[in-house]
PDB file of C-alpha atoms in Angstrom:
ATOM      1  CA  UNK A   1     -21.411 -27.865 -41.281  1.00 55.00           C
ATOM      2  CA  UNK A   2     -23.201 -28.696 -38.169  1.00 45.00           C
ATOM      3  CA  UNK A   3     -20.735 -30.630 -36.328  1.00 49.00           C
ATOM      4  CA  UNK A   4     -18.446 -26.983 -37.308  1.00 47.00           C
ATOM      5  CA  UNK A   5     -21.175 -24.807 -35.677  1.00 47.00           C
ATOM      6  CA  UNK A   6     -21.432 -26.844 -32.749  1.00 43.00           C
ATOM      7  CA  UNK A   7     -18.135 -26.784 -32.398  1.00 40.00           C
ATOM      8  CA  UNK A   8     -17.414 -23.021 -32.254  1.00 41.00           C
ATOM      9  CA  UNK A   9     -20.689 -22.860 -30.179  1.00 46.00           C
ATOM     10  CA  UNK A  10     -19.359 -24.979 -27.442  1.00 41.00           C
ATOM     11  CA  UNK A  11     -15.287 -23.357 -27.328  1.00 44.00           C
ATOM     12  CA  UNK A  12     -17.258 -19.704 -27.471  1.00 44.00           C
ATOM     13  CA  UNK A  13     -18.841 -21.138 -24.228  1.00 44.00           C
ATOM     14  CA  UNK A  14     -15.875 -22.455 -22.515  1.00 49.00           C
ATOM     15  CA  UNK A  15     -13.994 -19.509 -23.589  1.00 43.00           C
ATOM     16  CA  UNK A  16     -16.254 -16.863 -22.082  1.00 42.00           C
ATOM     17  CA  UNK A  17     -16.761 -19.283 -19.172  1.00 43.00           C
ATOM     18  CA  UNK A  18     -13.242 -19.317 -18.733  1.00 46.00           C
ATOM     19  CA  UNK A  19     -13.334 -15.735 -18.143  1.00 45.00           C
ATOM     20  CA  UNK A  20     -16.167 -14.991 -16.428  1.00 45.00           C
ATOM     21  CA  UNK A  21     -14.506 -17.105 -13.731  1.00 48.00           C
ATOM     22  CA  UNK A  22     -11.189 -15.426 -14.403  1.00 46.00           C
ATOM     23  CA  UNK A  23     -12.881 -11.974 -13.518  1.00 47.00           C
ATOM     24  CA  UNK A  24     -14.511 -13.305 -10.350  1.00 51.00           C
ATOM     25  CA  UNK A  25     -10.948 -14.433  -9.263  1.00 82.00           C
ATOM     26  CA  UNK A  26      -9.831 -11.328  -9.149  1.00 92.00           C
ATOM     27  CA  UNK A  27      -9.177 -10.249  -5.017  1.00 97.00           C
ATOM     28  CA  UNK A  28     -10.187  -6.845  -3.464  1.00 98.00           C
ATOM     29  CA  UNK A  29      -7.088  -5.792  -1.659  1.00 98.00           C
ATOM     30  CA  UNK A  30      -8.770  -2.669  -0.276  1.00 98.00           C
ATOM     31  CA  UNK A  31     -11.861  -0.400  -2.376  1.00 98.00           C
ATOM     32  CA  UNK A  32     -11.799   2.432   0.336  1.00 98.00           C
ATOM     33  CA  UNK A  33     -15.323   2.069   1.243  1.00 98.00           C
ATOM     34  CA  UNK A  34     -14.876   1.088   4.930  1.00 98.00           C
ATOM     35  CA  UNK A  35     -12.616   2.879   7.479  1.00 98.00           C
ATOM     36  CA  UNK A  36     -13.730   6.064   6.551  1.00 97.00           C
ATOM     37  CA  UNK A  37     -11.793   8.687   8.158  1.00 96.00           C
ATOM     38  CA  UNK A  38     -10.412  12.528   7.892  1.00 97.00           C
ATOM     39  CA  UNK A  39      -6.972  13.923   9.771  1.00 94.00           C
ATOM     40  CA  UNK A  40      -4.362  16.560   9.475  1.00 96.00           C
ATOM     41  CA  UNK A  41      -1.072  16.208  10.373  1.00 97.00           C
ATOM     42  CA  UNK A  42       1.617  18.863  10.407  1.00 97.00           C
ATOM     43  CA  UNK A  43       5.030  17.553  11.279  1.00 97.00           C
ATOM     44  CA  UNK A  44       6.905  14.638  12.293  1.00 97.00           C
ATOM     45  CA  UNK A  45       5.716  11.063  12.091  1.00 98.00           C
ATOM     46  CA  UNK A  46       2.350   9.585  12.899  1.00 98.00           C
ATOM     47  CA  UNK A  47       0.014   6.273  12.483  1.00 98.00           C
ATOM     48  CA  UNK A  48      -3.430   5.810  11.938  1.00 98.00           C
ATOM     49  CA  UNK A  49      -5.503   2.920  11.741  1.00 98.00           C
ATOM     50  CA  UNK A  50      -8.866   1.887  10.280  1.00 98.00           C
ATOM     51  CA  UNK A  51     -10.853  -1.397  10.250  1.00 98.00           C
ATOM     52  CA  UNK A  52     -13.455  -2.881   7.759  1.00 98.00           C
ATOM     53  CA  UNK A  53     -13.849  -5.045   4.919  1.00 97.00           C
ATOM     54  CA  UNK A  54     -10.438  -4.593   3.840  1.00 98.00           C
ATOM     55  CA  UNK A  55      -7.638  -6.998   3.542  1.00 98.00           C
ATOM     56  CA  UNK A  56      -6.660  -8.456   6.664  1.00 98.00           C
ATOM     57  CA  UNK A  57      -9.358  -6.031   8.412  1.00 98.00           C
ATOM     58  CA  UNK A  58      -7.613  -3.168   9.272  1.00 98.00           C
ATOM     59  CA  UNK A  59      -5.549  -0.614   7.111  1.00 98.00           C
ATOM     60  CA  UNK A  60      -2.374   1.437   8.503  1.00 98.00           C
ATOM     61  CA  UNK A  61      -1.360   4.736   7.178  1.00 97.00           C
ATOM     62  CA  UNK A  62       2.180   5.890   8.117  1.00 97.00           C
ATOM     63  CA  UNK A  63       2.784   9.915   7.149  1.00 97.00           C
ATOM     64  CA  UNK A  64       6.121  11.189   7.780  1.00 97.00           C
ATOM     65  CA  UNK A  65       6.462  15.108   6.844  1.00 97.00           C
ATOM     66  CA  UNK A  66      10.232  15.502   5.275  1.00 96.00           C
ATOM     67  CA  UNK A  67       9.609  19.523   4.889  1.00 96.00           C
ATOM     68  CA  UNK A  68       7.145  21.487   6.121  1.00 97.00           C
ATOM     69  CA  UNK A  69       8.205  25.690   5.667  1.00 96.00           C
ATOM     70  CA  UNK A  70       4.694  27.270   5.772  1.00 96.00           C
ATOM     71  CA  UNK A  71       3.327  24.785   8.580  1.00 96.00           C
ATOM     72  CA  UNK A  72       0.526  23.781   6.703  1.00 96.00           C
ATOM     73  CA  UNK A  73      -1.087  20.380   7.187  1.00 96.00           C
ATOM     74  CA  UNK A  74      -1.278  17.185   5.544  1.00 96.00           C
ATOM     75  CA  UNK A  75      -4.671  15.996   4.969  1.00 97.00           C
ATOM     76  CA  UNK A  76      -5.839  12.680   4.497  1.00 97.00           C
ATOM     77  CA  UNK A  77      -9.164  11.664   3.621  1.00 98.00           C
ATOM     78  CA  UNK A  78     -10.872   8.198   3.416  1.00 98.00           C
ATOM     79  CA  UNK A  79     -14.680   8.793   1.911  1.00 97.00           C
ATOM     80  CA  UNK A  80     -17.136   7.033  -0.463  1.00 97.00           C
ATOM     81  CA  UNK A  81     -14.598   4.100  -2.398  1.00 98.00           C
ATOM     82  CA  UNK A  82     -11.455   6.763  -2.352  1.00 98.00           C
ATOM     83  CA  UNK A  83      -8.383   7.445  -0.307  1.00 98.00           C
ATOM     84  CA  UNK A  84      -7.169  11.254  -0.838  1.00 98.00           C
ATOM     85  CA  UNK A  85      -4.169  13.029   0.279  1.00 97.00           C
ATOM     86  CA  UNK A  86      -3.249  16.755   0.329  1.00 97.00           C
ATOM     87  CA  UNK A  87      -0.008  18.339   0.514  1.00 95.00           C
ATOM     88  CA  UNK A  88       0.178  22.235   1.535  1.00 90.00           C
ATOM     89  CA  UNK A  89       2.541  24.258   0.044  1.00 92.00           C
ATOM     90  CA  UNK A  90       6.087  23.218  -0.266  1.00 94.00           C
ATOM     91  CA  UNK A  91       5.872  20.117   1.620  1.00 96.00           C
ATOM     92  CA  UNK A  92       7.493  17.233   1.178  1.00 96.00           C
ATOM     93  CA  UNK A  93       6.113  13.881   2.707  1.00 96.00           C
ATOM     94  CA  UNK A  94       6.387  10.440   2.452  1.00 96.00           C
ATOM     95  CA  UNK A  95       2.829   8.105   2.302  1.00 97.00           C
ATOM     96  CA  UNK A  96       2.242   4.662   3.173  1.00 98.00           C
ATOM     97  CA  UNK A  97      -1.037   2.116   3.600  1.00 98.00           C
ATOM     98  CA  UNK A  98      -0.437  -0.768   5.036  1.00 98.00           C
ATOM     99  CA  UNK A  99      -1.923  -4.046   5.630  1.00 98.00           C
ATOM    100  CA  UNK A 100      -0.769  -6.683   8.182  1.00 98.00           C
ATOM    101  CA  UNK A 101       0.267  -3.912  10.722  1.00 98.00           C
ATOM    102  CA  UNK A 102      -1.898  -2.264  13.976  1.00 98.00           C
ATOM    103  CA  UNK A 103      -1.167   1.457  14.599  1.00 98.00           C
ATOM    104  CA  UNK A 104      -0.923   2.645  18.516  1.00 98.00           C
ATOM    105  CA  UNK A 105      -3.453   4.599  20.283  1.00 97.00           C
ATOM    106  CA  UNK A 106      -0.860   7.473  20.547  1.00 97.00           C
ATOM    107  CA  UNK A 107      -0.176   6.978  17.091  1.00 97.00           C
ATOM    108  CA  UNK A 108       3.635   7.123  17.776  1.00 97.00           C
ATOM    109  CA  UNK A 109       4.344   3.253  16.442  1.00 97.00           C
ATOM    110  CA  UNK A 110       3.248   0.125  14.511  1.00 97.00           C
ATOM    111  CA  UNK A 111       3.390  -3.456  15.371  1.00 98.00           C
ATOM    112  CA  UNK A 112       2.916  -6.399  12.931  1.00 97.00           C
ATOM    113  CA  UNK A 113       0.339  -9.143  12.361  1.00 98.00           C
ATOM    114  CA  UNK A 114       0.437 -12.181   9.994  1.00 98.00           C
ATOM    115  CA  UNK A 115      -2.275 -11.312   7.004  1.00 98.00           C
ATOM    116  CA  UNK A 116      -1.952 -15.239   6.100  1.00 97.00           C
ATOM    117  CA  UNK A 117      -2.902 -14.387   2.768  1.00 98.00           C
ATOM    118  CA  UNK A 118      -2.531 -16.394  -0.492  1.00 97.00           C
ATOM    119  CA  UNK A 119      -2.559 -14.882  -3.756  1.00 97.00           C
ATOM    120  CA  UNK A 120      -1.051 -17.662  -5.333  1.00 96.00           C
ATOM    121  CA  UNK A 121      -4.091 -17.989  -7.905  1.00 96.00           C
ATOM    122  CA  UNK A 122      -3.606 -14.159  -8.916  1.00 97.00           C
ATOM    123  CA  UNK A 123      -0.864 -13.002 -11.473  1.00 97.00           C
ATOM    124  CA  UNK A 124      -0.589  -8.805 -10.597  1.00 98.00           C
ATOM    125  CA  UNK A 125      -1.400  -6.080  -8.534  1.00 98.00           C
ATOM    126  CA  UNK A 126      -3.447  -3.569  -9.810  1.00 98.00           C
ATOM    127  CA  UNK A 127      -3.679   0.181  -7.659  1.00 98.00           C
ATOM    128  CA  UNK A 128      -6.331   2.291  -9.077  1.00 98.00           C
ATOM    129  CA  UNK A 129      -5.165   6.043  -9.427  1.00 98.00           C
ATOM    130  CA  UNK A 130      -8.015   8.186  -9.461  1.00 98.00           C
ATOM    131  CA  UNK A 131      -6.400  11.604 -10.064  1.00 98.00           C
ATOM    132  CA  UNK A 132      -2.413  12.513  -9.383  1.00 97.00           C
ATOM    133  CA  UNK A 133      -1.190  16.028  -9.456  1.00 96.00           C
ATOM    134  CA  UNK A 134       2.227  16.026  -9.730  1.00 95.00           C
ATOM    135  CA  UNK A 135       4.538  12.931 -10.883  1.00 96.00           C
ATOM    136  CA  UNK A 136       5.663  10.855  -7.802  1.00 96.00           C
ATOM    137  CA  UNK A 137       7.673   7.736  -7.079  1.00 97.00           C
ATOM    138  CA  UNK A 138       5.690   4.261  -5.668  1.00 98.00           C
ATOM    139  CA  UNK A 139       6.348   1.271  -4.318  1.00 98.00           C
ATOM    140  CA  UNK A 140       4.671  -1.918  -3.087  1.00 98.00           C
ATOM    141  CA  UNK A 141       6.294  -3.676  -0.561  1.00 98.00           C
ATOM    142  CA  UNK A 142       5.741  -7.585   0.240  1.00 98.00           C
ATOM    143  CA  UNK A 143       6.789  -9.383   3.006  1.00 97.00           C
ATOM    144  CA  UNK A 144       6.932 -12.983   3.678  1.00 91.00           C
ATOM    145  CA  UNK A 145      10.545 -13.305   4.436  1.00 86.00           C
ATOM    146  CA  UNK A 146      12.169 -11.870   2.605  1.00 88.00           C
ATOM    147  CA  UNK A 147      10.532  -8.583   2.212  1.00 94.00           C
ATOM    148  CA  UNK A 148      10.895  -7.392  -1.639  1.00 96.00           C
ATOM    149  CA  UNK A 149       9.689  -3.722  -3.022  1.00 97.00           C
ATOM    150  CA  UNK A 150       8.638  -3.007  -6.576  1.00 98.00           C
ATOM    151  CA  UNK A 151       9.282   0.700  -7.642  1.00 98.00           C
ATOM    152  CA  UNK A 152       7.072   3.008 -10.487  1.00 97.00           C
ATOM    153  CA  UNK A 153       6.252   6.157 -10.816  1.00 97.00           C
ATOM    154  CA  UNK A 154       2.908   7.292 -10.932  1.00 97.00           C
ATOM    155  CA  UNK A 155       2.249   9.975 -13.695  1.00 97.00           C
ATOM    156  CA  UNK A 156       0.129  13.611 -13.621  1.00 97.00           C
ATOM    157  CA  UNK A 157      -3.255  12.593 -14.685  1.00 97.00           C
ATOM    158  CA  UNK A 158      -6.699  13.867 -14.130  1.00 97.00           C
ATOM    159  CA  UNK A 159      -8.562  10.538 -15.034  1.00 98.00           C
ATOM    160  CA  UNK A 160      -8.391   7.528 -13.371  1.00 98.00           C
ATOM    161  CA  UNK A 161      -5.366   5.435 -13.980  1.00 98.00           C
ATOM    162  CA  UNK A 162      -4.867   1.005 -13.727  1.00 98.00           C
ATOM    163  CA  UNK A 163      -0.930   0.581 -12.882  1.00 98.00           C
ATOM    164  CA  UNK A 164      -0.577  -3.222 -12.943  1.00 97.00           C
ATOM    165  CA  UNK A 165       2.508  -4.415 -10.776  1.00 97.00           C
ATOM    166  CA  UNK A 166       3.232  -8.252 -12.519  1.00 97.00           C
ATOM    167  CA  UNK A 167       3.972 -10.493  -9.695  1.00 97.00           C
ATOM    168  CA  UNK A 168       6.912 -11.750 -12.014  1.00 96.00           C
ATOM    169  CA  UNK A 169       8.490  -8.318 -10.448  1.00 97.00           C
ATOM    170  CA  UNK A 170       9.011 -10.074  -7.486  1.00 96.00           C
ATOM    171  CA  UNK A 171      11.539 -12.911  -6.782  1.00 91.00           C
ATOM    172  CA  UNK A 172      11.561 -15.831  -4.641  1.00 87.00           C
ATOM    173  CA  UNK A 173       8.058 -14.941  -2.926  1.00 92.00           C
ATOM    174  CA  UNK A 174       5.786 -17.337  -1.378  1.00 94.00           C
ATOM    175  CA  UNK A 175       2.451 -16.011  -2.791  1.00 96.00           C
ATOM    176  CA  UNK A 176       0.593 -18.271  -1.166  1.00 96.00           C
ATOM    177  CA  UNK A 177       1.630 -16.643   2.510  1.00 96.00           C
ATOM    178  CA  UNK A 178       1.822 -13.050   2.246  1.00 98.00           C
ATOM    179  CA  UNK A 179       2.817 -11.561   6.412  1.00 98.00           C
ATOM    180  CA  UNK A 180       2.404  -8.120   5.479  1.00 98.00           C
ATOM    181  CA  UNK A 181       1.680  -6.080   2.320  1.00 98.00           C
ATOM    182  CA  UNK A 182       1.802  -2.056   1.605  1.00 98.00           C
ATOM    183  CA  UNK A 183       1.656   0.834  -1.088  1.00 98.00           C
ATOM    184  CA  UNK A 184       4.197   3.502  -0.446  1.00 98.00           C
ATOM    185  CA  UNK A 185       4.535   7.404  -1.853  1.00 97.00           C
ATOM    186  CA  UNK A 186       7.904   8.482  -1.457  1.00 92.00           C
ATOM    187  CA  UNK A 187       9.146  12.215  -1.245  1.00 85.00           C
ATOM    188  CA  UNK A 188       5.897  13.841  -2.389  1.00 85.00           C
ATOM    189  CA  UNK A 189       6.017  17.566  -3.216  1.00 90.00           C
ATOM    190  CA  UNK A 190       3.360  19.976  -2.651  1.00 94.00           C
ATOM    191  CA  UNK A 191       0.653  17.107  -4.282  1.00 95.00           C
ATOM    192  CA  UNK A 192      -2.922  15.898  -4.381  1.00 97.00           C
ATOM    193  CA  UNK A 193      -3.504  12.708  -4.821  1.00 97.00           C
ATOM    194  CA  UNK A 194      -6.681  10.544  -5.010  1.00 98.00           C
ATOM    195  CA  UNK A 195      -6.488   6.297  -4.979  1.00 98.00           C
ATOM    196  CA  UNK A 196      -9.762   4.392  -6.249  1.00 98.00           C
ATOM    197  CA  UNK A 197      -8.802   0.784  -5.267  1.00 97.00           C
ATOM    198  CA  UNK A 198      -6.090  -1.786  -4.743  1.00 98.00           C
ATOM    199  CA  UNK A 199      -7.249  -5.388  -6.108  1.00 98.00           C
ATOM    200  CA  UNK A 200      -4.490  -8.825  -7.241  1.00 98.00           C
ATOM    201  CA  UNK A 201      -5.921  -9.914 -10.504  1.00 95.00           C
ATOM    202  CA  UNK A 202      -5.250 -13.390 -12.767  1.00 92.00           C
ATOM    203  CA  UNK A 203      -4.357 -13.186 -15.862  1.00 69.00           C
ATOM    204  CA  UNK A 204      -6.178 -10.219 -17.971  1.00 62.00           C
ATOM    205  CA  UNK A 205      -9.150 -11.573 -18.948  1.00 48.00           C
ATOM    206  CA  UNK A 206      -8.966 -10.499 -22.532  1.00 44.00           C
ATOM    207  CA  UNK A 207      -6.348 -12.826 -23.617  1.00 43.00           C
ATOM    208  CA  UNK A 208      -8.996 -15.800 -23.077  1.00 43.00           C
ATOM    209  CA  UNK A 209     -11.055 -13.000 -25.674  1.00 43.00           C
ATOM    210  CA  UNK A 210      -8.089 -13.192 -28.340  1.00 43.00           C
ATOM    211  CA  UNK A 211      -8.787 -17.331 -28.104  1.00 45.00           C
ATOM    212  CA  UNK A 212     -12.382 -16.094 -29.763  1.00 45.00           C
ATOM    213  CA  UNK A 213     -10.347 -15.243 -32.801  1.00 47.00           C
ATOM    214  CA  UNK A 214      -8.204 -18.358 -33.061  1.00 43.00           C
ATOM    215  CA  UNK A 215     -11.717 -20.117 -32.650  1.00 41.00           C
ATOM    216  CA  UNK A 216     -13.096 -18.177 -35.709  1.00 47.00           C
ATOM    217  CA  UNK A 217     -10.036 -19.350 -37.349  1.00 43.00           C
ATOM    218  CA  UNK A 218      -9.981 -23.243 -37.063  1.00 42.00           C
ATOM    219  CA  UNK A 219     -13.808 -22.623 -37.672  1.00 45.00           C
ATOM    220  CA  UNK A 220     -12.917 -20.958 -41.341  1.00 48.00           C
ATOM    221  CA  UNK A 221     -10.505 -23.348 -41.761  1.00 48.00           C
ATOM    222  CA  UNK A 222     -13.167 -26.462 -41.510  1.00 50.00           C
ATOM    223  CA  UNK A 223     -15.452 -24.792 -43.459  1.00 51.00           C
ATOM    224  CA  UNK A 224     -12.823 -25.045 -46.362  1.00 50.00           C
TER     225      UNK A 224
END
């Protein structure tokens, strides 16, 4: 009987050991709370750039208004851990935030860097929706030659939402060298949208939970 209790004593440590380390794995992509910034743009094409703490240390923002009737402006705002956008009336724009790129001074173009970055210990994306208006198609592009893009769709929700993009999406990437790496919001109408945080995560860590049950069960078992 002791020998049993020692037993599940010891796999209940490893087990939550195991993922306690699996949730310090996880990789902060980009949590919003450097390279705080606020612009309006009104037509045609334009990059911005910020730099902190997030990956690669600097984030580029390409906004392309499609449609634009009333002439109202496209806001973008980059405050306190979020990343909000705002559509005017009847517009129709396109969204991207990009990492492994720098953005001009005139704001007219974008050149590449190499990120270098290795996510070969992480299993999935994970892009935090804060609040979404309106339904809209998403994408996140990779590029390490060849570039590959995974498509969703983001729903209408008022609550914060998890979308995990499985790296098994992608084919015949070299996670372990990443060159460049963005989210992208394609033909948005008229929409609001609010991001919390952009983070590549290991395997969830409450499958090495389930392996408490299967513990409790071998433990039963013995006991018998």
């Amino acid at each position: 009987m002791k020998s049993t209790t020692r037993f599940v004593r010891l796999a209940t440590f490893g087990l939550i050991s195991t993922a306690v380390g699996v949730a310090n794995a996880q990789v902060t992509l980009d949590d919003f709370t450097t390279g705080q910034s606020q612009y309006s743009v009104t037509s045609g094409v334009s990059y911005y750039e910020q730099t902190g703490s997030m990956v690669g240390g600097s984030r580029a923002e390409a906004l392309d208004i499609l449609s634009n009737p009333f002439g109202v402006p496209l806001d973008v705002t980059i405050l306190n851990g979020f990343s909000s956008v705002s559509e005017g009336s009847n517009m129709m724009s396109d969204v991207s935030i990009a990492y492994g790129y720098h953005a001009s001074n005139d704001h007219l173009s974008l050149s590449m860097f190499d990120l270098g970055l290795n996510l070969s210990a992480q299993s999935a994306f994970e892009l935090n929706v804060a609040y979404n208006q309106t339904a809209m198609a998403a994408d996140i592009m990779i590029n390490n030659n060849p570039l590959q893009v995974y498509s969703f769709t983001i729903g209408v929700s008022a609550v914060p939402v998890n979308y995990e993009i499985a790296f098994s999406n992608y084919s015949g990437v070299d996670f372990s060298d990443i060159h460049q790496l963005s989210i992208n919001f394609a033909d948005s109408t008229s929409n609001d949208f609010t991001l919390g945080h952009f983070t590549a995560a290991p395997e969830p860590v409450s499958m090495a939970f389930l392996g408490l049950g299967v513990v409790g069960l071998v433990a039963r078992k013995r006991r018998k």
